[in-house]
Tab-separated table of C-alpha atoms and ligand atoms in Angstrom:
chain	number	residue	atom	x	y	z
A	671	MET	CA	0.000	0.000	0.000
A	672	VAL	CA	1.325	3.497	-0.826
A	673	LYS	CA	1.932	5.495	2.316
A	674	SER	CA	-0.242	8.593	2.448
A	675	ASP	CA	1.435	11.970	3.048
A	676	ILE	CA	-1.500	13.053	5.148
A	677	VAL	CA	-0.689	13.396	8.840
A	678	VAL	CA	-3.240	13.753	11.630
A	679	GLY	CA	-2.810	15.519	14.993
A	680	LEU	CA	-5.244	14.604	17.769
A	681	ASP	CA	-5.445	16.807	20.845
A	682	ILE	CA	-7.505	15.139	23.578
A	683	GLY	CA	-8.001	18.151	25.852
A	684	THR	CA	-9.846	18.466	29.150
A	685	THR	CA	-12.583	20.585	27.582
A	686	LYS	CA	-12.428	19.781	23.860
A	687	ILE	CA	-11.109	17.267	21.359
A	688	CYS	CA	-9.505	18.693	18.230
A	689	MET	CA	-8.329	16.649	15.254
A	690	VAL	CA	-6.449	18.347	12.403
A	691	LEU	CA	-5.263	16.678	9.220
A	692	GLY	CA	-2.864	18.101	6.701
A	693	GLU	CA	0.405	17.673	4.856
A	694	ALA	CA	3.722	19.460	4.348
A	695	THR	CA	4.231	22.116	1.680
A	696	ALA	CA	7.503	22.543	-0.206
A	697	ASN	CA	8.404	25.669	1.815
A	698	ASP	CA	8.166	24.190	5.339
A	699	GLY	CA	4.519	25.116	5.770
A	700	ILE	CA	1.477	22.931	6.419
A	701	ILE	CA	-1.654	22.659	4.261
A	702	ILE	CA	-4.721	21.996	6.386
A	703	HIS	CA	-7.229	19.606	4.752
A	704	GLY	CA	-9.723	19.173	7.532
A	705	ILE	CA	-10.526	19.682	11.178
A	706	GLY	CA	-12.921	18.004	13.596
A	707	HIS	CA	-14.061	19.140	17.033
A	708	SER	CA	-15.953	17.620	19.896
A	709	SER	CA	-16.543	18.583	23.486
A	710	SER	CA	-14.515	16.409	25.847
A	711	THR	CA	-16.463	14.530	28.519
A	712	GLY	CA	-14.044	11.810	29.636
A	713	MET	CA	-11.041	13.876	30.764
A	714	ARG	CA	-10.037	15.568	34.058
A	715	LYS	CA	-6.976	17.763	34.438
A	716	GLY	CA	-5.507	16.511	31.162
A	717	MET	CA	-5.992	12.791	31.940
A	718	VAL	CA	-8.485	10.175	30.729
A	719	VAL	CA	-11.044	9.299	33.433
A	720	SER	CA	-13.553	7.573	31.128
A	721	ILE	CA	-12.248	5.623	28.136
A	722	ASP	CA	-15.802	5.132	26.805
A	723	ASN	CA	-16.632	8.836	26.855
A	724	THR	CA	-13.274	9.833	25.412
A	725	ALA	CA	-13.558	7.219	22.631
A	726	ARG	CA	-17.042	8.513	21.779
A	727	ASP	CA	-15.821	12.128	21.714
A	728	ILE	CA	-12.836	11.193	19.527
A	729	HIS	CA	-15.224	9.394	17.194
A	730	HIS	CA	-17.314	12.530	16.889
A	731	ALA	CA	-14.301	14.698	16.011
A	732	LEU	CA	-13.055	11.986	13.636
A	733	ALA	CA	-16.337	11.856	11.692
A	734	GLU	CA	-16.290	15.650	11.316
A	735	ALA	CA	-12.644	15.752	10.181
A	736	GLU	CA	-13.149	12.905	7.693
A	737	LEU	CA	-16.223	14.588	6.254
A	738	MET	CA	-14.436	17.904	5.817
A	739	ALA	CA	-11.336	16.359	4.242
A	740	GLY	CA	-13.212	13.709	2.254
A	741	ARG	CA	-10.827	10.949	3.315
A	742	GLU	CA	-10.490	8.194	5.863
A	743	ILE	CA	-8.272	8.598	8.929
A	744	ARG	CA	-6.500	5.538	10.333
A	745	SER	CA	-3.726	6.794	12.602
A	746	VAL	CA	-2.922	9.869	14.668
A	747	TYR	CA	-0.189	11.675	16.585
A	748	VAL	CA	-1.697	12.225	20.001
A	749	GLY	CA	-0.795	14.564	22.884
A	750	ILE	CA	-0.161	13.770	26.529
A	751	ALA	CA	-0.331	16.093	29.571
A	752	GLY	CA	-1.442	15.945	33.205
A	753	SER	CA	0.128	16.080	36.663
A	754	HIS	CA	1.824	12.676	36.158
A	755	ILE	CA	4.281	14.280	33.718
A	756	SER	CA	7.662	15.081	35.192
A	757	SER	CA	10.891	16.150	33.571
A	758	PHE	CA	14.543	16.636	34.427
A	759	ASN	CA	17.874	17.465	32.798
A	760	SER	CA	20.485	14.749	32.510
A	761	GLU	CA	23.797	14.015	30.794
A	762	GLY	CA	25.585	11.056	29.314
A	763	ALA	CA	29.049	10.385	27.907
A	764	VAL	CA	30.681	7.681	25.756
A	765	ARG	CA	34.074	6.981	24.194
A	766	ILE	CA	33.905	7.646	20.440
A	767	SER	CA	34.282	4.254	18.729
A	768	GLY	CA	36.459	5.341	15.752
A	769	ASP	CA	38.130	8.548	14.556
A	770	ALA	CA	34.896	10.483	14.169
A	771	VAL	CA	31.455	10.555	15.782
A	772	THR	CA	28.970	8.129	14.191
A	773	GLY	CA	25.189	7.915	14.480
A	774	ARG	CA	25.660	4.907	16.750
A	775	ASP	CA	27.943	6.941	19.089
A	776	ILE	CA	25.240	9.612	19.377
A	777	GLU	CA	22.674	6.947	20.043
A	778	ARG	CA	24.810	5.392	22.794
A	779	ALA	CA	25.438	8.791	24.415
A	780	LEU	CA	21.689	9.448	24.451
A	781	GLU	CA	21.065	6.008	25.915
A	782	THR	CA	23.482	6.635	28.795
A	783	ALA	CA	21.832	10.024	29.450
A	784	GLY	CA	18.452	8.295	29.627
A	785	ALA	CA	19.679	5.365	31.715
A	786	LYS	CA	18.474	6.818	35.004
A	787	ALA	CA	16.471	4.990	37.644
A	788	ILE	CA	12.855	5.498	36.606
A	789	PRO	CA	10.073	3.826	38.633
A	790	GLN	CA	8.398	0.762	37.061
A	791	ASP	CA	5.115	2.570	36.484
A	792	ARG	CA	6.755	5.436	34.536
A	793	GLU	CA	8.319	5.634	31.106
A	794	ILE	CA	10.406	8.117	29.144
A	795	ILE	CA	8.253	10.072	26.688
A	796	HIS	CA	11.023	12.244	25.221
A	797	THR	CA	14.813	12.387	25.368
A	798	LEU	CA	15.526	15.844	23.950
A	799	PRO	CA	19.182	16.715	23.224
A	800	GLN	CA	20.217	20.199	24.387
A	801	GLU	CA	23.921	20.260	23.569
A	802	TYR	CA	26.730	17.903	22.550
A	803	ILE	CA	30.301	18.193	23.802
A	804	VAL	CA	33.168	16.583	21.860
A	805	ASP	CA	36.263	16.442	24.090
A	806	GLU	CA	36.357	19.973	25.552
A	807	GLN	CA	34.280	21.700	22.853
A	808	GLY	CA	30.683	22.373	23.853
A	809	ASP	CA	27.609	24.025	22.273
A	810	ILE	CA	27.595	21.519	19.387
A	811	SER	CA	24.163	20.896	17.894
A	812	ASP	CA	25.220	18.173	15.436
A	813	PRO	CA	28.368	16.205	16.321
A	814	LEU	CA	28.036	13.678	13.463
A	815	GLY	CA	31.409	13.236	11.707
A	816	MET	CA	33.362	15.355	14.210
A	817	ALA	CA	36.802	14.135	15.284
A	818	GLY	CA	37.422	13.408	18.958
A	819	VAL	CA	37.763	10.846	21.724
A	820	ARG	CA	34.877	11.506	24.092
A	821	LEU	CA	31.279	12.462	23.271
A	822	GLU	CA	29.030	13.979	25.930
A	823	VAL	CA	25.377	14.974	25.597
A	824	LYS	CA	23.100	17.085	27.772
A	825	VAL	CA	19.425	16.195	27.484
A	826	HIS	CA	15.993	17.094	28.781
A	827	ILE	CA	14.042	13.989	29.726
A	828	VAL	CA	10.256	13.915	30.003
A	829	THR	CA	8.609	10.985	31.786
A	830	GLY	CA	4.962	10.049	32.290
A	831	ALA	CA	2.809	7.381	33.920
A	832	VAL	CA	2.507	4.275	31.738
A	833	ALA	CA	-1.154	3.865	32.731
A	834	SER	CA	-2.061	7.394	31.550
A	835	ALA	CA	-0.448	6.809	28.157
A	836	GLN	CA	-2.110	3.433	27.810
A	837	ASN	CA	-5.519	4.976	28.518
A	838	ILE	CA	-4.951	7.449	25.690
A	839	VAL	CA	-3.964	4.608	23.347
A	840	ARG	CA	-7.008	2.562	24.426
A	841	ALA	CA	-9.407	5.450	23.794
A	842	CYS	CA	-7.912	5.970	20.314
A	843	GLN	CA	-8.033	2.257	19.496
A	844	ARG	CA	-11.646	2.088	20.605
A	845	SER	CA	-12.403	4.818	18.053
A	846	GLY	CA	-10.706	2.714	15.371
A	847	LEU	CA	-7.465	4.730	15.346
A	848	SER	CA	-3.913	3.576	15.826
A	849	VAL	CA	-1.373	5.835	17.529
A	850	GLU	CA	1.764	6.815	15.601
A	851	ASP	CA	3.386	8.565	18.551
A	852	ILE	CA	2.612	10.192	21.879
A	853	VAL	CA	3.924	13.741	22.268
A	854	LEU	CA	4.077	16.116	25.228
A	855	GLU	CA	1.366	18.712	24.576
A	856	SER	CA	3.499	21.759	25.377
A	857	LEU	CA	6.152	20.538	22.917
A	858	ALA	CA	3.498	20.129	20.259
A	859	SER	CA	2.040	23.603	20.883
A	860	SER	CA	5.513	25.157	20.735
A	861	LYS	CA	6.003	23.572	17.332
A	862	ALA	CA	2.891	25.346	16.028
A	863	VAL	CA	3.297	28.847	17.478
A	864	LEU	CA	6.966	29.698	18.172
A	865	THR	CA	9.326	31.263	15.654
A	866	ASP	CA	12.885	29.952	15.102
A	867	GLU	CA	14.250	33.286	16.354
A	868	GLU	CA	12.324	33.017	19.628
A	869	ARG	CA	13.543	29.480	20.191
A	870	GLU	CA	17.108	30.559	19.499
A	871	LEU	CA	16.999	33.676	21.700
A	872	GLY	CA	15.192	32.041	24.611
A	873	VAL	CA	11.425	31.899	25.054
A	874	ILE	CA	8.768	30.613	27.425
A	875	LEU	CA	5.704	28.887	25.985
A	876	VAL	CA	2.630	28.768	28.223
A	877	ASP	CA	-0.329	26.730	26.914
A	878	LEU	CA	-3.294	27.798	29.032
A	879	GLY	CA	-5.819	24.977	28.595
A	880	GLY	CA	-9.070	24.174	30.322
A	881	GLY	CA	-7.725	21.805	32.988
A	882	THR	CA	-3.956	22.264	32.779
A	883	SER	CA	-1.406	24.952	32.035
A	884	ASP	CA	1.603	23.545	30.233
A	885	ILE	CA	5.035	25.192	30.192
A	886	ALA	CA	8.029	24.735	27.879
A	887	LEU	CA	11.175	26.894	28.013
A	888	PHE	CA	13.649	27.015	25.107
A	889	VAL	CA	17.137	28.533	24.971
A	890	ASN	CA	19.602	28.154	22.049
A	891	ASN	CA	17.073	26.051	20.154
A	892	ALA	CA	17.003	23.472	22.942
A	893	ILE	CA	14.360	22.708	25.509
A	894	LYS	CA	15.594	23.382	29.040
A	895	HIS	CA	12.481	23.046	31.143
A	896	THR	CA	8.954	21.610	30.862
A	897	SER	CA	6.210	21.476	33.430
A	898	VAL	CA	2.459	20.866	33.759
A	899	ILE	CA	0.324	22.789	36.276
A	900	SER	CA	-3.112	21.358	37.073
A	901	LEU	CA	-5.053	24.624	36.732
A	902	GLY	CA	-6.698	26.176	33.677
A	903	GLY	CA	-9.645	28.078	32.225
A	904	GLN	CA	-12.232	25.696	33.702
A	905	TYR	CA	-11.426	27.160	37.118
A	906	VAL	CA	-12.198	30.657	35.861
A	907	THR	CA	-15.601	29.362	34.722
A	908	LYS	CA	-16.242	27.652	38.080
A	909	ASP	CA	-15.330	30.854	39.944
A	910	ILE	CA	-17.776	32.846	37.787
A	911	ALA	CA	-20.519	30.273	38.484
A	912	HIS	CA	-19.903	30.472	42.245
A	913	GLY	CA	-19.222	34.188	42.421
A	914	LEU	CA	-22.217	35.240	40.333
A	915	ARG	CA	-24.495	32.324	41.438
A	916	THR	CA	-25.195	31.224	37.872
A	917	PRO	CA	-25.185	27.741	36.238
A	918	VAL	CA	-21.773	26.555	34.949
A	919	ASP	CA	-22.824	26.510	31.273
A	920	ARG	CA	-24.090	30.101	31.598
A	921	ALA	CA	-20.893	31.087	33.390
A	922	GLU	CA	-18.925	29.692	30.426
A	923	GLU	CA	-21.075	31.758	28.021
A	924	LEU	CA	-20.525	34.903	30.099
A	925	LYS	CA	-16.789	34.223	30.152
A	926	LEU	CA	-16.569	33.787	26.371
A	927	LYS	CA	-18.633	36.917	25.709
A	928	TYR	CA	-17.696	39.441	28.373
A	929	SER	CA	-14.754	38.310	30.490
A	930	CYS	CA	-11.518	40.222	30.907
A	931	ALA	CA	-8.400	39.348	32.909
A	932	MET	CA	-7.643	43.014	33.688
A	933	VAL	CA	-10.251	44.960	35.663
A	934	ASP	CA	-8.660	48.256	34.593
A	935	MET	CA	-9.464	47.502	30.944
A	936	VAL	CA	-13.239	47.480	31.679
A	937	LEU	CA	-15.175	50.763	31.867
A	938	PRO	CA	-17.087	51.343	35.142
A	939	ASP	CA	-20.384	51.908	33.288
A	940	GLU	CA	-20.448	48.544	31.442
A	941	PHE	CA	-23.204	46.176	32.587
A	942	ILE	CA	-24.132	42.557	31.779
A	943	GLU	CA	-27.226	40.389	32.286
A	944	VAL	CA	-26.485	37.385	34.515
A	945	PRO	CA	-28.875	34.391	34.293
A	946	GLU	CA	-29.979	33.144	37.736
A	947	VAL	CA	-30.119	29.528	38.916
A	948	GLY	CA	-33.724	28.219	38.730
A	949	ASP	CA	-36.617	30.275	37.366
A	950	ARG	CA	-35.662	33.651	38.786
A	951	SER	CA	-35.246	36.497	36.293
A	952	PRO	CA	-31.739	37.594	35.255
A	953	ARG	CA	-29.801	40.201	37.242
A	954	ARG	CA	-27.964	43.211	35.882
A	955	LEU	CA	-24.368	43.354	37.104
A	956	SER	CA	-21.295	45.469	36.499
A	957	ARG	CA	-18.944	43.852	33.941
A	958	ARG	CA	-16.123	44.908	36.263
A	959	MET	CA	-17.403	42.414	38.810
A	960	LEU	CA	-16.991	39.622	36.255
A	961	ALA	CA	-13.508	40.925	35.430
A	962	GLU	CA	-12.546	40.920	39.131
A	963	ILE	CA	-13.388	37.218	39.372
A	964	CYS	CA	-11.477	36.417	36.163
A	965	GLN	CA	-8.460	38.503	37.095
A	966	ALA	CA	-8.140	36.858	40.535
A	967	ARG	CA	-8.030	33.335	39.081
A	968	MET	CA	-5.874	34.244	36.061
A	969	GLU	CA	-3.417	35.963	38.423
A	970	GLU	CA	-3.238	32.814	40.520
A	971	ILE	CA	-2.602	30.575	37.487
A	972	LEU	CA	0.019	32.886	35.952
A	973	ALA	CA	1.724	33.400	39.346
A	974	MET	CA	2.026	29.615	39.712
A	975	VAL	CA	3.542	29.421	36.239
A	976	ASN	CA	5.951	32.229	37.167
A	977	GLN	CA	7.004	30.466	40.384
A	978	ASP	CA	7.645	27.283	38.426
A	979	LEU	CA	9.814	29.198	35.930
A	980	ILE	CA	11.803	30.947	38.663
A	981	LYS	CA	12.357	27.585	40.390
A	982	SER	CA	13.635	26.082	37.130
A	983	GLY	CA	16.546	28.548	37.165
A	984	TYR	CA	16.157	29.307	33.440
A	985	LYS	CA	13.603	32.125	33.470
A	986	ASN	CA	16.169	34.897	33.069
A	987	GLN	CA	17.493	33.235	29.888
A	988	ALA	CA	14.143	33.690	28.095
A	989	VAL	CA	15.147	36.932	26.380
A	990	ALA	CA	12.320	36.774	23.811
A	991	GLY	CA	9.718	36.733	26.588
A	992	VAL	CA	6.527	34.714	26.879
A	993	VAL	CA	4.229	33.263	24.208
A	994	LEU	CA	0.754	32.423	25.519
A	995	THR	CA	-1.446	29.968	23.680
A	996	GLY	CA	-4.334	27.536	24.320
A	997	GLY	CA	-7.994	28.530	24.738
A	998	GLY	CA	-7.274	30.131	28.118
A	999	SER	CA	-5.055	32.733	26.439
A	1000	MET	CA	-8.045	34.013	24.437
A	1001	ILE	CA	-9.495	35.853	27.423
A	1002	ALA	CA	-9.218	39.631	26.903
A	1003	GLY	CA	-6.368	41.192	28.884
A	1004	CYS	CA	-4.375	37.935	29.142
A	1005	GLN	CA	-1.344	39.387	27.391
A	1006	GLU	CA	-1.334	42.542	29.536
A	1007	LEU	CA	-1.755	40.615	32.808
A	1008	SER	CA	1.010	38.205	31.802
A	1009	GLU	CA	3.427	41.055	31.104
A	1010	GLN	CA	2.777	42.380	34.613
A	1011	ILE	CA	3.225	39.022	36.311
A	1012	PHE	CA	6.210	37.673	34.359
A	1013	GLU	CA	7.817	41.132	33.974
A	1014	LEU	CA	8.607	40.075	30.393
A	1015	PRO	CA	7.151	40.941	26.980
A	1016	ALA	CA	4.268	38.614	26.070
A	1017	ARG	CA	2.311	37.800	22.921
A	1018	ILE	CA	-0.564	35.472	22.067
A	1019	GLY	CA	0.597	32.495	19.978
A	1020	TYR	CA	-1.478	31.546	16.909
A	1021	PRO	CA	-0.572	28.496	14.779
A	1022	ARG	CA	1.788	29.767	12.037
A	1023	ASN	CA	2.796	28.882	8.461
A	1024	LEU	CA	-0.544	27.318	7.559
A	1025	GLY	CA	-2.184	27.028	4.148
A	1026	GLY	CA	-5.347	25.379	2.827
A	1027	LEU	CA	-8.229	25.617	5.306
A	1028	LYS	CA	-5.991	27.673	7.568
A	1029	ASN	CA	-8.718	29.868	9.024
A	1030	VAL	CA	-10.316	26.939	10.822
A	1031	ALA	CA	-7.070	25.967	12.555
A	1032	ALA	CA	-5.296	29.287	13.170
A	1033	SER	CA	-6.696	29.780	16.659
A	1034	PRO	CA	-4.758	29.421	19.963
A	1035	ASP	CA	-7.021	26.561	21.112
A	1036	CYS	CA	-5.916	24.572	18.015
A	1037	ALA	CA	-2.196	25.058	18.776
A	1038	THR	CA	-1.687	21.585	20.279
A	1039	ALA	CA	-3.517	19.738	17.477
A	1040	VAL	CA	-1.679	21.701	14.758
A	1041	GLY	CA	1.619	21.168	16.621
A	1042	LEU	CA	1.003	17.414	16.733
A	1043	LEU	CA	0.448	17.540	12.986
A	1044	CYS	CA	3.730	19.497	12.526
A	1045	TYR	CA	5.533	16.932	14.689
A	1046	GLY	CA	4.181	14.081	12.579
A	1047	VAL	CA	5.083	15.804	9.318
A	1048	GLU	CA	8.687	16.360	10.474
A	1049	LYS	CA	9.040	12.881	11.841
A	1050	GLU	CA	7.693	11.203	8.728
A	1051	ALA	CA	9.850	13.343	6.444
A	1052	ALA	CA	12.975	12.375	8.413
A	1053	GLU	CA	12.024	8.713	8.592
A	1054	GLY	CA	11.473	8.718	4.859
A	1055	ARG	CA	15.040	9.965	4.413
A	1056	SER	CA	16.803	7.804	6.989
A	1057	GLY	CA	14.290	5.107	7.854
A	1058	ARG	CA	15.017	5.825	11.516
A	1059	LYS	CA	13.114	7.306	14.409
A	1060	ILE	CA	13.965	10.927	15.075
A	1061	ASP	CA	13.874	13.239	18.002
A	1062	PHE	CA	11.252	15.986	18.100
A	1063	ASN	CA	13.680	18.727	18.930
A	1064	ASN	CA	16.321	17.726	16.427
A	1065	PRO	CA	14.656	16.370	13.319
A	1066	GLN	CA	17.853	16.568	11.272
A	1067	LYS	CA	19.976	14.401	13.567
A	1068	ASP	CA	21.133	10.997	12.416
A	1069	PHE	CA	20.187	8.853	15.363
A	1070	SER	CA	17.410	6.558	16.386
A	1071	LEU	CA	15.908	6.569	19.825
A	1072	GLY	CA	15.929	2.883	20.598
A	1073	GLU	CA	14.389	3.862	23.886
A	1074	ILE	CA	11.396	5.301	22.143
A	1075	LEU	CA	10.921	2.066	20.261
A	1076	SER	CA	11.118	0.031	23.436
A	1077	ARG	CA	8.841	2.540	25.143
A	1078	PHE	CA	6.340	1.990	22.409
A	1079	LYS	CA	6.513	-1.732	22.995
A	1080	LYS	CA	5.633	-1.040	26.605
A	1081	TRP	CA	2.861	1.413	25.715
A	1082	PHE	CA	1.261	-1.011	23.335
A	1083	THR	CA	1.963	-4.563	24.515
A	1084	ASP	CA	-0.322	-4.291	27.520
A	1085	VAL	CA	-3.078	-2.508	25.630
A	1086	ARG	CA	-5.713	-4.952	24.500
B	1050	ATP	N1	-12.611	33.551	23.861
B	1050	ATP	C1	-12.299	32.976	25.033
B	1050	ATP	N2	-12.232	33.719	26.163
B	1050	ATP	C2	-11.945	33.170	27.345
B	1050	ATP	N3	-11.703	31.858	27.537
B	1050	ATP	C3	-11.762	31.071	26.454
B	1050	ATP	C4	-12.062	31.563	25.149
B	1050	ATP	N4	-12.061	30.536	24.292
B	1050	ATP	C5	-11.758	29.430	25.022
B	1050	ATP	N5	-11.596	29.748	26.314
B	1050	ATP	C6	-11.308	28.839	27.439
B	1050	ATP	O1	-10.189	28.035	27.142
B	1050	ATP	C7	-10.307	26.805	27.845
B	1050	ATP	C8	-10.068	25.666	26.883
B	1050	ATP	O2	-8.812	25.801	26.305
B	1050	ATP	P1	-8.211	24.617	25.452
B	1050	ATP	O3	-9.164	24.247	24.384
B	1050	ATP	O4	-6.837	25.030	25.058
B	1050	ATP	O5	-8.160	23.482	26.589
B	1050	ATP	P2	-8.093	21.911	26.474
B	1050	ATP	O6	-7.051	21.552	25.484
B	1050	ATP	O7	-9.453	21.339	26.283
B	1050	ATP	O8	-7.636	21.520	27.954
B	1050	ATP	P3	-6.219	21.037	28.531
B	1050	ATP	O9	-5.164	21.475	27.587
B	1050	ATP	O10	-6.125	21.726	29.847
B	1050	ATP	O11	-6.342	19.566	28.678
B	1050	ATP	C9	-11.716	26.732	28.413
B	1050	ATP	O12	-11.662	26.972	29.804
B	1050	ATP	C10	-12.437	27.864	27.670
B	1050	ATP	O13	-13.431	28.442	28.464
B	1051	MG	MG1	-4.906	21.578	25.603
């Protein structure tokens, strides 16, 4: 069978499922052929809590995407997030086998960097090279063919709970889909919204979702820090429902229509109609009151992100500032509030370099799905050239992540 060039990204979010299919263009862009959405009813804080519900929701998004693109979808690149994700920096070193560094030497160096004691119930999701050192010379991004005796590598390792990944795979399989790869959601989003210059200079990506806020920090084109915080836009909605005594679905509507994360941006004479619980007639309230509730929760979320970044020790290297994406970043005033809290320039990140049906996918809440598609496109292009697995962060490198292959055995063998 001829392998299709179509790649599909599937973002199983806490509040929505988004499936995007597309293919690469000659000039490093992506043509979007179709998109499918569904609300998400089987997820909590970025993790599957009901396989049945999630499978049904995926199926809904799948039918929509297939209809729009006019083709059948069989396999997907899927995202992973949630509080079970943890990451750390590590290093490994090997003696170079011949006169110059080979792909196998790089592979062995990466294996030693990843050979850390990881509990039985966890697995490595990504081993992301940051820098290679050949003898005393550091800051090497591609050591292949370089002369030397000793090869060292610094990496960022992301691990996750095996059970969480297996639940994602099960939900996909139950919708008739096989999983090509599992990718950290913040890495995927960064792929869709960051520019090469930002990644080179140093940048912080914050994906504000419904149930989680995902962080990824890049310096010198390498990922230095990733983190997942179990708070997101759903909490803003819950606060509005409690604070204004209105049903949750109405609170969500009010948030989408009138909310603002900066009270000072709302005029004192702006009023909104708030539906009451039960049969009582709606109340008229100051829009500033709604903004106060939103600002308080958004401040809390962004302050937690800021604390996490300060603790990582890399925040001051993010010269290009902060890029906010995800549905939670679409609240008015988010950029301004972020600049205050992070004390860095901030912008809202929209998926970039898209063609075809780009308007349907160029929204911050599609960043993860589009990023998963970009990941798949890069990976398949590199595999086509070398026939080997590649690393997300370094698609041009000539090495295979044997670990990833064995990880996949573990992900899939137990899934029936
Ligand atoms: N225009 C908007 N204004 C304010 N909030 C918005 C807007 N659009 C979407 N949101 C909020 O964004 C959140 C959903 O974002 P997103 O779709 O990125 O999350 P998700 O991927 O489902 O969840 P997660 O990534 O946490 O698993 C919801 O809380 C939603 O209310
Ligand atoms: Mg998300």
